[in-house]
mmCIF file of C-alpha atoms in Angstrom:
data_model
loop_
_atom_site.group_PDB
_atom_site.id
_atom_site.type_symbol
_atom_site.label_atom_id
_atom_site.label_comp_id
_atom_site.label_asym_id
_atom_site.label_seq_id
_atom_site.Cartn_x
_atom_site.Cartn_y
_atom_site.Cartn_z
ATOM 1 C CA MET A 206 78.995 76.910 86.989
ATOM 2 C CA LYS A 207 81.256 75.026 84.599
ATOM 3 C CA PRO A 208 84.791 74.199 85.757
ATOM 4 C CA PHE A 209 87.188 76.960 84.766
ATOM 5 C CA THR A 210 89.653 76.091 82.003
ATOM 6 C CA PRO A 211 93.007 77.948 82.171
ATOM 7 C CA GLY A 212 93.682 80.320 79.310
ATOM 8 C CA LEU A 213 92.919 83.856 78.241
ATOM 9 C CA ARG A 214 90.872 84.808 75.217
ATOM 10 C CA ASP A 215 92.059 87.656 73.015
ATOM 11 C CA GLY A 216 89.967 90.797 73.290
ATOM 12 C CA VAL A 217 88.889 90.171 76.891
ATOM 13 C CA VAL A 218 89.839 91.810 80.189
ATOM 14 C CA TYR A 219 89.170 89.485 83.117
ATOM 15 C CA VAL A 220 88.215 91.299 86.330
ATOM 16 C CA TRP A 221 87.935 90.034 89.888
ATOM 17 C CA GLU A 222 86.872 91.949 92.996
ATOM 18 C CA GLY A 223 87.422 90.701 96.525
ATOM 19 C CA ARG A 224 88.417 91.466 100.088
ATOM 20 C CA LEU A 225 91.661 91.708 102.035
ATOM 21 C CA ASP A 226 90.295 91.241 105.562
ATOM 22 C CA ALA A 227 91.614 87.687 105.910
ATOM 23 C CA THR A 228 91.967 85.657 109.088
ATOM 24 C CA PRO A 229 95.431 85.141 110.633
ATOM 25 C CA THR A 230 95.399 81.549 109.341
ATOM 26 C CA ALA A 231 94.571 82.682 105.782
ATOM 27 C CA THR A 232 97.247 85.370 105.957
ATOM 28 C CA THR A 233 99.851 82.824 107.055
ATOM 29 C CA SER A 234 98.810 80.580 104.163
ATOM 30 C CA ALA A 235 99.103 83.532 101.772
ATOM 31 C CA ARG A 236 102.726 84.094 102.826
ATOM 32 C CA THR A 237 103.680 80.648 101.497
ATOM 33 C CA LEU A 238 102.898 81.845 97.955
ATOM 34 C CA LEU A 239 105.057 84.982 98.030
ATOM 35 C CA SER A 240 108.608 85.413 96.751
ATOM 36 C CA GLU A 241 111.493 86.483 98.972
ATOM 37 C CA ARG A 242 111.216 89.992 97.543
ATOM 38 C CA GLU A 243 107.516 90.165 98.372
ATOM 39 C CA LEU A 244 108.033 88.781 101.877
ATOM 40 C CA ALA A 245 110.769 91.336 102.516
ATOM 41 C CA ARG A 246 108.478 94.137 101.412
ATOM 42 C CA ALA A 247 105.615 92.810 103.539
ATOM 43 C CA ASP A 248 107.832 92.688 106.606
ATOM 44 C CA ARG A 249 108.860 96.325 106.152
ATOM 45 C CA PHE A 250 105.345 97.520 106.925
ATOM 46 C CA VAL A 251 105.101 98.941 110.431
ATOM 47 C CA TYR A 252 101.419 98.210 110.986
ATOM 48 C CA ASP A 253 99.985 94.698 110.967
ATOM 49 C CA ARG A 254 96.955 95.685 108.861
ATOM 50 C CA HIS A 255 99.178 97.044 106.084
ATOM 51 C CA ARG A 256 101.344 93.925 106.177
ATOM 52 C CA ARG A 257 98.233 91.728 105.999
ATOM 53 C CA ARG A 258 96.651 93.690 103.144
ATOM 54 C CA TYR A 259 99.811 93.567 101.040
ATOM 55 C CA THR A 260 100.367 89.862 101.736
ATOM 56 C CA VAL A 261 96.794 88.844 100.933
ATOM 57 C CA ALA A 262 96.686 91.089 97.843
ATOM 58 C CA GLN A 263 99.815 89.485 96.388
ATOM 59 C CA ALA A 264 98.469 86.024 97.139
ATOM 60 C CA HIS A 265 95.157 86.864 95.421
ATOM 61 C CA LEU A 266 97.081 88.159 92.399
ATOM 62 C CA ARG A 267 99.242 85.043 92.222
ATOM 63 C CA ARG A 268 96.206 82.748 92.523
ATOM 64 C CA ALA A 269 94.350 84.611 89.784
ATOM 65 C CA LEU A 270 97.326 84.570 87.409
ATOM 66 C CA GLY A 271 98.110 80.959 88.282
ATOM 67 C CA ARG A 272 94.580 79.828 87.467
ATOM 68 C CA LEU A 273 94.520 81.741 84.176
ATOM 69 C CA MET A 274 97.999 80.571 83.145
ATOM 70 C CA GLY A 275 97.611 77.034 84.435
ATOM 71 C CA VAL A 276 100.680 77.176 86.711
ATOM 72 C CA PRO A 277 101.144 76.978 90.503
ATOM 73 C CA PRO A 278 100.898 80.521 91.949
ATOM 74 C CA GLN A 279 104.176 80.248 93.852
ATOM 75 C CA ARG A 280 106.064 79.585 90.593
ATOM 76 C CA ILE A 281 105.152 82.951 89.068
ATOM 77 C CA ARG A 282 108.184 85.246 88.727
ATOM 78 C CA PHE A 283 107.565 88.961 88.384
ATOM 79 C CA SER A 284 109.835 91.499 86.705
ATOM 80 C CA HIS A 285 109.578 95.206 87.468
ATOM 81 C CA GLY A 286 109.527 98.259 85.209
ATOM 82 C CA LYS A 287 111.347 101.556 85.594
ATOM 83 C CA HIS A 288 108.690 102.934 87.927
ATOM 84 C CA GLY A 289 108.307 99.673 89.857
ATOM 85 C CA LYS A 290 105.254 98.304 88.054
ATOM 86 C CA PRO A 291 105.435 94.474 88.052
ATOM 87 C CA TYR A 292 105.001 92.520 84.839
ATOM 88 C CA LEU A 293 105.449 89.033 83.376
ATOM 89 C CA GLY A 294 107.958 88.829 80.558
ATOM 90 C CA ASP A 295 106.266 85.784 79.004
ATOM 91 C CA GLY A 296 102.787 86.098 80.434
ATOM 92 C CA PRO A 297 99.611 88.187 80.319
ATOM 93 C CA SER A 298 99.176 91.829 81.261
ATOM 94 C CA PHE A 299 97.775 92.451 84.721
ATOM 95 C CA ASN A 300 97.186 95.111 87.326
ATOM 96 C CA GLN A 301 95.685 95.321 90.783
ATOM 97 C CA SER A 302 94.268 98.014 93.026
ATOM 98 C CA HIS A 303 93.107 98.102 96.603
ATOM 99 C CA SER A 304 91.330 100.635 98.772
ATOM 100 C CA GLY A 305 90.950 99.790 102.436
ATOM 101 C CA GLU A 306 89.847 96.153 102.521
ATOM 102 C CA ARG A 307 88.718 96.090 98.858
ATOM 103 C CA ILE A 308 90.809 94.683 96.019
ATOM 104 C CA MET A 309 90.306 94.506 92.270
ATOM 105 C CA ILE A 310 92.467 92.538 89.816
ATOM 106 C CA ALA A 311 92.423 92.840 86.022
ATOM 107 C CA VAL A 312 94.163 90.477 83.569
ATOM 108 C CA ALA A 313 94.350 90.576 79.763
ATOM 109 C CA ASN A 314 96.184 88.491 77.198
ATOM 110 C CA GLU A 315 98.093 91.548 75.994
ATOM 111 C CA GLY A 316 98.232 95.332 76.107
ATOM 112 C CA ARG A 317 99.050 98.017 78.657
ATOM 113 C CA LEU A 318 96.516 97.574 81.419
ATOM 114 C CA GLY A 319 95.560 99.538 84.526
ATOM 115 C CA VAL A 320 92.759 99.181 87.074
ATOM 116 C CA ASP A 321 91.665 101.302 90.016
ATOM 117 C CA ILE A 322 89.105 100.862 92.769
ATOM 118 C CA GLU A 323 88.399 103.514 95.373
ATOM 119 C CA LYS A 324 86.174 103.425 98.421
ATOM 120 C CA VAL A 325 83.870 106.439 98.241
ATOM 121 C CA ARG A 326 84.798 108.453 101.301
ATOM 122 C CA THR A 327 85.122 111.969 102.636
ATOM 123 C CA VAL A 328 88.033 113.778 101.005
ATOM 124 C CA ARG A 329 89.408 116.775 102.846
ATOM 125 C CA LEU A 330 89.341 119.874 100.628
ATOM 126 C CA MET A 331 87.830 117.829 97.776
ATOM 127 C CA ALA A 332 86.901 120.860 95.666
ATOM 128 C CA GLU A 333 90.364 122.357 96.089
ATOM 129 C CA LEU A 334 91.973 119.036 95.138
ATOM 130 C CA ALA A 335 89.820 118.788 92.013
ATOM 131 C CA GLU A 336 90.758 122.346 91.026
ATOM 132 C CA LYS A 337 94.449 121.580 91.475
ATOM 133 C CA GLN A 338 94.663 118.095 89.932
ATOM 134 C CA PHE A 339 91.964 117.817 87.269
ATOM 135 C CA ALA A 340 91.967 119.115 83.692
ATOM 136 C CA ARG A 341 89.906 122.236 82.926
ATOM 137 C CA ASP A 342 86.994 120.353 81.357
ATOM 138 C CA GLU A 343 86.916 117.914 84.283
ATOM 139 C CA VAL A 344 86.860 120.809 86.750
ATOM 140 C CA ALA A 345 83.956 122.320 84.794
ATOM 141 C CA LEU A 346 82.109 118.974 84.976
ATOM 142 C CA PHE A 347 82.785 118.713 88.710
ATOM 143 C CA ARG A 348 81.523 122.267 89.306
ATOM 144 C CA ALA A 349 78.384 121.630 87.247
ATOM 145 C CA THR A 350 77.478 118.602 89.369
ATOM 146 C CA ARG A 351 74.969 119.217 92.145
ATOM 147 C CA ALA A 352 76.494 119.331 95.614
ATOM 148 C CA ARG A 353 75.029 116.000 96.703
ATOM 149 C CA GLY A 354 76.537 114.247 93.668
ATOM 150 C CA ARG A 355 79.987 115.808 93.715
ATOM 151 C CA GLN A 356 81.611 113.139 95.879
ATOM 152 C CA ALA A 357 80.538 110.378 93.476
ATOM 153 C CA MET A 358 81.641 112.465 90.475
ATOM 154 C CA PHE A 359 85.034 113.079 92.079
ATOM 155 C CA PHE A 360 85.657 109.353 92.421
ATOM 156 C CA ARG A 361 84.341 108.544 88.938
ATOM 157 C CA LEU A 362 86.850 111.000 87.501
ATOM 158 C CA TRP A 363 89.643 109.913 89.824
ATOM 159 C CA THR A 364 89.351 106.180 89.084
ATOM 160 C CA LEU A 365 89.302 106.732 85.312
ATOM 161 C CA LYS A 366 92.389 108.937 85.537
ATOM 162 C CA GLU A 367 94.233 106.669 87.951
ATOM 163 C CA ALA A 368 93.546 103.593 85.801
ATOM 164 C CA PHE A 369 95.009 105.365 82.768
ATOM 165 C CA THR A 370 98.188 106.450 84.562
ATOM 166 C CA LYS A 371 98.620 102.908 85.874
ATOM 167 C CA ALA A 372 98.232 101.496 82.364
ATOM 168 C CA LEU A 373 100.954 103.859 81.179
ATOM 169 C CA GLY A 374 103.143 102.441 83.952
ATOM 170 C CA VAL A 375 104.214 105.851 85.243
ATOM 171 C CA GLY A 376 101.915 106.201 88.242
ATOM 172 C CA LEU A 377 101.355 109.819 89.231
ATOM 173 C CA THR A 378 104.627 111.052 87.714
ATOM 174 C CA ILE A 379 102.677 112.785 84.921
ATOM 175 C CA PRO A 380 100.383 115.758 85.623
ATOM 176 C CA LEU A 381 96.785 114.600 85.995
ATOM 177 C CA SER A 382 95.735 117.793 84.228
ATOM 178 C CA SER A 383 97.603 116.729 81.053
ATOM 179 C CA PHE A 384 94.737 114.463 79.967
ATOM 180 C CA SER A 385 91.004 114.462 80.524
ATOM 181 C CA VAL A 386 88.273 111.860 80.950
ATOM 182 C CA ASP A 387 84.486 111.981 80.840
ATOM 183 C CA PRO A 388 82.418 109.440 82.831
ATOM 184 C CA ALA A 389 79.457 110.071 80.510
ATOM 185 C CA HIS A 390 81.345 108.263 77.740
ATOM 186 C CA SER A 391 83.044 105.596 79.841
ATOM 187 C CA ALA A 392 80.828 102.827 78.456
ATOM 188 C CA THR A 393 82.617 103.300 75.130
ATOM 189 C CA ASN A 394 85.776 105.278 75.879
ATOM 190 C CA GLY A 395 86.026 107.849 78.637
ATOM 191 C CA LEU A 396 89.425 109.130 77.506
ATOM 192 C CA VAL A 397 88.785 112.478 75.839
ATOM 193 C CA ARG A 398 92.148 114.193 75.435
ATOM 194 C CA ILE A 399 95.880 113.560 75.963
ATOM 195 C CA ASP A 400 98.483 116.306 75.740
ATOM 196 C CA GLY A 401 102.194 115.647 75.308
ATOM 197 C CA HIS A 402 102.260 111.878 75.875
ATOM 198 C CA ASN A 403 102.429 110.636 72.275
ATOM 199 C CA GLU A 404 99.209 108.691 72.787
ATOM 200 C CA ASP A 405 96.031 108.627 70.707
ATOM 201 C CA PRO A 406 92.757 108.444 72.705
ATOM 202 C CA ALA A 407 91.220 106.418 69.879
ATOM 203 C CA GLU A 408 93.716 103.632 70.586
ATOM 204 C CA TRP A 409 92.568 103.309 74.207
ATOM 205 C CA LEU A 410 89.594 102.072 76.161
ATOM 206 C CA VAL A 411 89.168 103.814 79.524
ATOM 207 C CA ALA A 412 85.947 102.749 81.186
ATOM 208 C CA GLY A 413 84.125 102.421 84.466
ATOM 209 C CA LEU A 414 83.644 98.999 86.040
ATOM 210 C CA PRO A 415 80.798 97.658 88.169
ATOM 211 C CA CYS A 416 81.824 97.012 91.759
ATOM 212 C CA ALA A 417 80.412 96.537 95.235
ATOM 213 C CA ALA A 418 78.332 99.307 96.774
ATOM 214 C CA GLY A 419 80.264 102.159 98.328
ATOM 215 C CA ALA A 420 83.083 102.207 95.776
ATOM 216 C CA LYS A 421 83.925 103.305 92.232
ATOM 217 C CA ALA A 422 86.182 101.418 89.819
ATOM 218 C CA ALA A 423 87.632 101.769 86.321
ATOM 219 C CA PHE A 424 90.128 100.185 83.954
ATOM 220 C CA ALA A 425 92.264 101.330 81.030
ATOM 221 C CA ILE A 426 93.866 99.356 78.208
ATOM 222 C CA ASP A 427 95.399 100.285 74.863
ATOM 223 C CA ARG A 428 93.124 97.861 73.060
ATOM 224 C CA PRO A 429 89.883 99.585 71.941
ATOM 225 C CA GLY A 430 86.842 97.376 71.508
ATOM 226 C CA ILE A 431 87.865 94.939 74.229
ATOM 227 C CA THR A 432 85.183 93.318 76.385
ATOM 228 C CA VAL A 433 85.091 92.691 80.132
ATOM 229 C CA ALA A 434 84.447 89.330 81.766
ATOM 230 C CA PRO A 435 84.475 88.320 85.449
ATOM 231 C CA LEU A 436 86.999 85.768 86.611
ATOM 232 C CA PRO A 437 84.697 82.721 87.018
ATOM 233 C CA PHE A 438 86.258 81.305 90.150
ATOM 234 C CA ASN A 439 87.207 82.170 93.700
ATOM 235 C CA VAL A 440 90.875 83.142 93.845
ATOM 236 C CA GLY A 441 90.814 83.306 97.608
ATOM 237 C CA GLY A 442 91.243 79.595 98.169
#
């Protein structure tokens, strides 16, 4: 593999998937990259595993951004939006997601960007949750799926929807039923409809992402026609 040259190309979303189950030594090293704000947040976690996951995730994010921007990871200074979403005032767009010990990071030169990865797992009252949270056409798609495929369909829908809300920067403060996605079209644009958000689906790309077995992943960006590329280096070291 050729040495990686810092810099982001227009029209590309860079994606990296990794793990958070780091050794105590690696976790201690990760803490040296974090800001005082991040360290304070890490230390508020009651359980060690949550503290470790947050610490390692932030270090992975800083390493990825640092490599792409050509700056030391500890020098990166985040700002935060109204709903707490971090951003770089003079840098690229980025987002991260983790589920259990899995993490996924997405970075683009510009645009509103969201990413979500979810471990496929048993969800208590999954059908009831789908009925309550999903849009009508999504519920119909979920119902039409054979029983053995419903769990996978649930997480395909969920990751597409979660990625879009994260790109908007509002988290789950908007009703999930106010827009709909379709995994069958996620190779081109899985965003089908948006009600009441002053957004045009044609101006978005909401798509599934390949990931390790046992999980589903997706990203969203308000830049249609963008391509996806893996981050060609190991951000863990």
